[in-house]
Short mmCIF file of N, CA, C and O in Angstrom, two decimals:
data_model
loop_
_atom_site.label_atom_id
_atom_site.label_comp_id
_atom_site.label_asym_id
_atom_site.label_seq_id
_atom_site.Cartn_x
_atom_site.Cartn_y
_atom_site.Cartn_z
N MET A 1 96.84 86.21 92.02
CA MET A 1 97.88 86.55 92.93
C MET A 1 99.17 86.71 92.14
O MET A 1 99.75 85.73 91.69
N PRO A 2 99.64 87.93 91.93
CA PRO A 2 100.88 88.14 91.20
C PRO A 2 102.09 87.66 92.00
O PRO A 2 102.17 87.84 93.21
N VAL A 3 103.03 87.02 91.31
CA VAL A 3 104.26 86.54 91.93
C VAL A 3 105.43 87.19 91.22
O VAL A 3 105.44 87.29 89.99
N ARG A 4 106.41 87.63 91.99
CA ARG A 4 107.60 88.23 91.42
C ARG A 4 108.83 87.55 91.99
O ARG A 4 108.81 87.03 93.09
N GLN A 5 109.90 87.57 91.22
CA GLN A 5 111.13 86.88 91.60
C GLN A 5 112.19 87.80 92.18
O GLN A 5 113.25 87.35 92.56
N ASP A 6 111.92 89.10 92.23
CA ASP A 6 112.90 90.03 92.79
C ASP A 6 112.19 91.10 93.61
O ASP A 6 111.00 91.34 93.45
N GLY A 7 112.95 91.71 94.51
CA GLY A 7 112.39 92.67 95.45
C GLY A 7 111.83 93.93 94.81
O GLY A 7 110.77 94.42 95.21
N GLU A 8 112.53 94.46 93.83
CA GLU A 8 112.08 95.71 93.19
C GLU A 8 110.72 95.56 92.53
O GLU A 8 109.84 96.39 92.71
N SER A 9 110.53 94.49 91.76
CA SER A 9 109.24 94.32 91.09
C SER A 9 108.15 93.96 92.11
O SER A 9 106.99 94.32 91.93
N GLY A 10 108.53 93.27 93.18
CA GLY A 10 107.56 92.99 94.24
C GLY A 10 107.07 94.27 94.92
O GLY A 10 105.88 94.42 95.20
N LEU A 11 108.00 95.20 95.18
CA LEU A 11 107.61 96.49 95.76
C LEU A 11 106.71 97.26 94.82
O LEU A 11 105.74 97.89 95.25
N TYR A 12 107.02 97.21 93.52
CA TYR A 12 106.19 97.90 92.53
C TYR A 12 104.76 97.36 92.58
O TYR A 12 103.79 98.13 92.61
N LEU A 13 104.62 96.02 92.60
CA LEU A 13 103.28 95.42 92.63
C LEU A 13 102.57 95.70 93.95
O LEU A 13 101.35 95.90 93.95
N ALA A 14 103.29 95.71 95.05
CA ALA A 14 102.68 96.03 96.34
C ALA A 14 102.11 97.43 96.32
O ALA A 14 101.01 97.68 96.82
N ASP A 15 102.83 98.36 95.72
CA ASP A 15 102.37 99.74 95.62
C ASP A 15 101.18 99.85 94.66
O ASP A 15 100.23 100.60 94.92
N LEU A 16 101.22 99.09 93.58
CA LEU A 16 100.17 99.15 92.56
C LEU A 16 98.87 98.51 93.05
O LEU A 16 97.79 99.08 92.91
N TYR A 17 98.95 97.31 93.64
CA TYR A 17 97.76 96.55 94.01
C TYR A 17 97.37 96.65 95.48
O TYR A 17 96.23 96.32 95.82
N VAL A 18 98.27 97.05 96.34
CA VAL A 18 98.05 97.09 97.79
C VAL A 18 97.33 95.80 98.23
O VAL A 18 96.16 95.81 98.60
N PRO A 19 98.05 94.67 98.17
CA PRO A 19 97.42 93.38 98.48
C PRO A 19 97.03 93.26 99.94
O PRO A 19 97.50 94.02 100.80
N SER A 20 96.21 92.27 100.24
CA SER A 20 95.77 92.04 101.62
C SER A 20 96.85 91.36 102.44
O SER A 20 96.80 91.38 103.67
N ALA A 21 97.85 90.74 101.79
CA ALA A 21 98.96 90.10 102.48
C ALA A 21 100.08 89.83 101.48
O ALA A 21 99.84 89.80 100.26
N ILE A 22 101.30 89.64 102.01
CA ILE A 22 102.46 89.35 101.17
C ILE A 22 103.21 88.17 101.78
O ILE A 22 103.44 88.13 102.99
N VAL A 23 103.60 87.21 100.93
CA VAL A 23 104.52 86.15 101.32
C VAL A 23 105.86 86.54 100.71
O VAL A 23 105.98 86.72 99.50
N LEU A 24 106.87 86.68 101.57
CA LEU A 24 108.14 87.27 101.16
C LEU A 24 109.31 86.37 101.50
O LEU A 24 109.47 85.96 102.64
N ASP A 25 110.14 86.08 100.50
CA ASP A 25 111.37 85.31 100.70
C ASP A 25 112.49 86.26 101.10
O ASP A 25 112.53 87.41 100.65
N ILE A 26 113.39 85.80 101.94
CA ILE A 26 114.53 86.63 102.34
C ILE A 26 115.55 86.71 101.21
O ILE A 26 116.07 87.78 100.90
N GLY A 27 115.83 85.58 100.57
CA GLY A 27 116.90 85.51 99.58
C GLY A 27 116.47 85.87 98.18
O GLY A 27 116.43 85.02 97.30
N LEU A 28 116.15 87.12 97.97
CA LEU A 28 115.75 87.59 96.64
C LEU A 28 116.95 88.19 95.92
O LEU A 28 117.83 88.76 96.55
N PRO A 29 116.97 88.11 94.58
CA PRO A 29 118.02 88.81 93.84
C PRO A 29 117.81 90.32 93.91
O PRO A 29 116.69 90.79 94.09
N GLY A 30 118.88 91.06 93.82
CA GLY A 30 118.79 92.51 93.94
C GLY A 30 118.63 92.87 95.39
O GLY A 30 119.44 92.49 96.23
N ILE A 31 117.54 93.55 95.74
CA ILE A 31 117.32 93.86 97.15
C ILE A 31 116.69 92.64 97.82
O ILE A 31 115.81 92.00 97.27
N ASP A 32 117.16 92.31 99.01
CA ASP A 32 116.66 91.11 99.68
C ASP A 32 115.35 91.38 100.42
O ASP A 32 114.85 92.50 100.47
N GLY A 33 114.79 90.32 101.00
CA GLY A 33 113.52 90.43 101.69
C GLY A 33 113.53 91.38 102.87
O GLY A 33 112.53 92.03 103.17
N TRP A 34 114.69 91.47 103.56
CA TRP A 34 114.80 92.41 104.68
C TRP A 34 114.60 93.85 104.21
O TRP A 34 113.90 94.63 104.84
N GLU A 35 115.23 94.18 103.09
CA GLU A 35 115.11 95.54 102.54
C GLU A 35 113.69 95.79 102.02
O GLU A 35 113.15 96.89 102.20
N VAL A 36 113.09 94.78 101.40
CA VAL A 36 111.70 94.92 100.94
C VAL A 36 110.79 95.22 102.13
O VAL A 36 109.98 96.15 102.08
N MET A 37 110.96 94.48 103.21
CA MET A 37 110.15 94.70 104.41
C MET A 37 110.35 96.12 104.94
O MET A 37 109.38 96.80 105.29
N ASP A 38 111.58 96.56 104.99
CA ASP A 38 111.88 97.91 105.46
C ASP A 38 111.19 98.96 104.60
O ASP A 38 110.56 99.89 105.11
N ARG A 39 111.26 98.79 103.30
CA ARG A 39 110.64 99.77 102.39
C ARG A 39 109.11 99.72 102.48
O ARG A 39 108.45 100.77 102.39
N LEU A 40 108.55 98.53 102.63
CA LEU A 40 107.10 98.43 102.79
C LEU A 40 106.64 99.20 104.03
O LEU A 40 105.64 99.90 104.00
N HIS A 41 107.38 99.06 105.12
CA HIS A 41 106.99 99.73 106.37
C HIS A 41 107.22 101.23 106.35
O HIS A 41 106.57 101.95 107.10
N LYS A 42 108.11 101.70 105.50
CA LYS A 42 108.36 103.14 105.41
C LYS A 42 107.36 103.86 104.51
O LYS A 42 107.28 105.08 104.53
N ASP A 43 106.60 103.11 103.74
CA ASP A 43 105.63 103.68 102.80
C ASP A 43 104.24 103.65 103.43
O ASP A 43 103.73 102.59 103.79
N SER A 44 103.63 104.82 103.58
CA SER A 44 102.31 104.89 104.22
C SER A 44 101.25 104.08 103.47
O SER A 44 100.27 103.64 104.07
N LYS A 45 101.44 103.86 102.19
CA LYS A 45 100.47 103.12 101.39
C LYS A 45 100.56 101.61 101.64
O LYS A 45 99.57 100.89 101.49
N THR A 46 101.74 101.11 102.03
CA THR A 46 101.94 99.66 102.16
C THR A 46 102.28 99.20 103.57
O THR A 46 102.35 98.00 103.81
N ARG A 47 102.48 100.11 104.49
CA ARG A 47 102.95 99.71 105.83
C ARG A 47 101.97 98.83 106.59
O ARG A 47 102.36 98.09 107.47
N HIS A 48 100.70 98.87 106.25
CA HIS A 48 99.69 98.06 106.94
C HIS A 48 99.58 96.63 106.41
O HIS A 48 98.92 95.80 107.02
N ILE A 49 100.23 96.32 105.29
CA ILE A 49 100.09 95.00 104.67
C ILE A 49 100.82 93.95 105.51
O ILE A 49 102.01 94.08 105.78
N PRO A 50 100.12 92.90 105.95
CA PRO A 50 100.78 91.83 106.70
C PRO A 50 101.79 91.09 105.82
O PRO A 50 101.49 90.76 104.67
N VAL A 51 102.97 90.83 106.36
CA VAL A 51 104.02 90.13 105.62
C VAL A 51 104.35 88.83 106.36
O VAL A 51 104.60 88.83 107.56
N HIS A 52 104.37 87.76 105.60
CA HIS A 52 104.75 86.45 106.12
C HIS A 52 106.02 86.04 105.40
O HIS A 52 106.03 85.92 104.19
N PHE A 53 107.11 85.85 106.14
CA PHE A 53 108.38 85.46 105.53
C PHE A 53 108.44 83.96 105.31
O PHE A 53 107.88 83.17 106.06
N ILE A 54 109.19 83.58 104.28
CA ILE A 54 109.48 82.20 103.96
C ILE A 54 110.93 82.17 103.48
O ILE A 54 111.34 83.02 102.69
N SER A 55 111.70 81.21 103.99
CA SER A 55 113.11 81.15 103.61
C SER A 55 113.70 79.79 103.95
O SER A 55 113.18 79.07 104.81
N ALA A 56 114.81 79.47 103.30
CA ALA A 56 115.54 78.26 103.63
C ALA A 56 116.32 78.43 104.93
O ALA A 56 116.66 77.46 105.59
N MET A 57 116.60 79.67 105.30
CA MET A 57 117.32 79.97 106.53
C MET A 57 116.32 80.19 107.66
O MET A 57 115.26 80.77 107.45
N ASP A 58 116.65 79.75 108.86
CA ASP A 58 115.76 80.01 109.99
C ASP A 58 116.14 81.35 110.61
O ASP A 58 117.03 81.44 111.44
N LYS A 59 115.47 82.37 110.18
CA LYS A 59 115.66 83.74 110.69
C LYS A 59 114.34 84.25 111.26
O LYS A 59 113.98 85.41 111.12
N SER A 60 113.59 83.35 111.89
CA SER A 60 112.25 83.69 112.36
C SER A 60 112.27 84.80 113.41
O SER A 60 111.42 85.70 113.37
N ARG A 61 113.22 84.78 114.32
CA ARG A 61 113.26 85.85 115.34
C ARG A 61 113.44 87.22 114.71
O ARG A 61 112.77 88.18 115.08
N GLU A 62 114.36 87.30 113.76
CA GLU A 62 114.61 88.58 113.09
C GLU A 62 113.37 89.05 112.33
O GLU A 62 113.00 90.21 112.40
N ALA A 63 112.74 88.12 111.63
CA ALA A 63 111.55 88.48 110.84
C ALA A 63 110.41 88.96 111.73
O ALA A 63 109.78 89.99 111.45
N LEU A 64 110.15 88.24 112.80
CA LEU A 64 109.07 88.63 113.71
C LEU A 64 109.40 89.95 114.41
O LEU A 64 108.51 90.77 114.63
N HIS A 65 110.67 90.15 114.73
CA HIS A 65 111.10 91.41 115.35
C HIS A 65 110.84 92.60 114.41
O HIS A 65 110.51 93.69 114.87
N LEU A 66 110.98 92.36 113.11
CA LEU A 66 110.76 93.43 112.12
C LEU A 66 109.28 93.64 111.80
O LEU A 66 108.94 94.52 111.03
N GLY A 67 108.40 92.80 112.37
CA GLY A 67 106.98 93.01 112.17
C GLY A 67 106.28 91.99 111.30
O GLY A 67 105.10 92.15 110.99
N ALA A 68 106.98 90.93 110.90
CA ALA A 68 106.32 89.89 110.11
C ALA A 68 105.25 89.21 110.96
O ALA A 68 105.38 89.11 112.18
N ILE A 69 104.18 88.74 110.32
CA ILE A 69 103.12 88.06 111.06
C ILE A 69 103.43 86.58 111.24
O ILE A 69 102.79 85.90 112.03
N GLY A 70 104.40 86.07 110.48
CA GLY A 70 104.75 84.66 110.59
C GLY A 70 106.00 84.36 109.79
O GLY A 70 106.53 85.22 109.07
N TYR A 71 106.47 83.12 109.93
CA TYR A 71 107.71 82.72 109.28
C TYR A 71 107.66 81.22 109.04
O TYR A 71 107.32 80.45 109.94
N LEU A 72 107.95 80.82 107.82
CA LEU A 72 108.04 79.40 107.48
C LEU A 72 109.42 79.11 106.91
O LEU A 72 109.97 79.92 106.16
N THR A 73 109.97 77.95 107.29
CA THR A 73 111.26 77.53 106.77
C THR A 73 111.03 76.53 105.64
O THR A 73 110.25 75.59 105.79
N LYS A 74 111.70 76.76 104.51
CA LYS A 74 111.57 75.87 103.34
C LYS A 74 112.21 74.53 103.66
O LYS A 74 113.18 74.49 104.41
N PRO A 75 111.73 73.47 103.04
CA PRO A 75 110.61 73.40 102.10
C PRO A 75 109.26 73.55 102.84
O PRO A 75 109.13 73.16 103.99
N VAL A 76 108.31 74.13 102.13
CA VAL A 76 107.00 74.42 102.71
C VAL A 76 105.93 73.67 101.93
O VAL A 76 105.91 73.71 100.70
N SER A 77 105.06 73.01 102.64
CA SER A 77 103.95 72.30 101.99
C SER A 77 102.79 73.26 101.75
O SER A 77 102.67 74.29 102.41
N ILE A 78 101.94 72.90 100.84
CA ILE A 78 100.73 73.69 100.56
C ILE A 78 99.88 73.79 101.82
O ILE A 78 99.30 74.83 102.10
N ASP A 79 99.82 72.73 102.61
CA ASP A 79 99.02 72.74 103.84
C ASP A 79 99.51 73.82 104.81
O ASP A 79 98.71 74.50 105.45
N LYS A 80 100.81 73.98 104.93
CA LYS A 80 101.34 75.01 105.83
C LYS A 80 101.01 76.40 105.31
O LYS A 80 100.77 77.31 106.10
N LEU A 81 101.01 76.59 104.02
CA LEU A 81 100.65 77.89 103.45
C LEU A 81 99.18 78.21 103.69
O LEU A 81 98.80 79.38 103.75
N ARG A 82 98.36 77.21 103.87
CA ARG A 82 96.93 77.42 104.07
C ARG A 82 96.55 77.62 105.53
O ARG A 82 95.41 77.89 105.84
N MET A 83 97.48 77.48 106.46
CA MET A 83 97.17 77.66 107.88
C MET A 83 96.74 79.09 108.14
O MET A 83 97.15 80.00 107.41
N PRO A 84 95.94 79.33 109.17
CA PRO A 84 95.49 80.69 109.46
C PRO A 84 96.65 81.63 109.69
O PRO A 84 97.66 81.25 110.28
N SER A 85 96.53 82.85 109.22
CA SER A 85 97.59 83.84 109.41
C SER A 85 97.63 84.26 110.87
O SER A 85 96.68 84.07 111.62
N GLY A 86 98.77 84.84 111.24
CA GLY A 86 98.93 85.29 112.59
C GLY A 86 99.52 84.24 113.51
O GLY A 86 99.80 84.50 114.66
N VAL A 87 99.74 83.03 112.96
CA VAL A 87 100.33 81.95 113.74
C VAL A 87 101.77 81.81 113.32
O VAL A 87 102.05 81.56 112.15
N SER A 88 102.70 81.96 114.22
CA SER A 88 104.11 81.81 113.92
C SER A 88 104.45 80.34 113.81
O SER A 88 104.15 79.55 114.70
N ARG A 89 105.07 79.95 112.69
CA ARG A 89 105.42 78.56 112.46
C ARG A 89 106.85 78.45 111.96
O ARG A 89 107.38 79.37 111.39
N ARG A 90 107.44 77.28 112.19
CA ARG A 90 108.79 76.99 111.65
C ARG A 90 108.73 75.77 110.80
O ARG A 90 107.94 74.94 110.94
#
């Protein structure tokens, strides 16, 4: 599972690997998670990839409105990351 620390390289890897899901932080350097989500949805190759947001800020309504499958507020335990997808959590 490749991990990137900024939005641009994350978009590059999403385009290259077309993963089955993405865990996305809002507060990324460069382009933020909101912009990454927007670009993923505008690209026919990546628009189907489920995105789960994770952030220190509680912006769950905004994330779900933009099409995220879920939202976790930091700090996040490993157990919460292992919960079934499609379940909205705070």
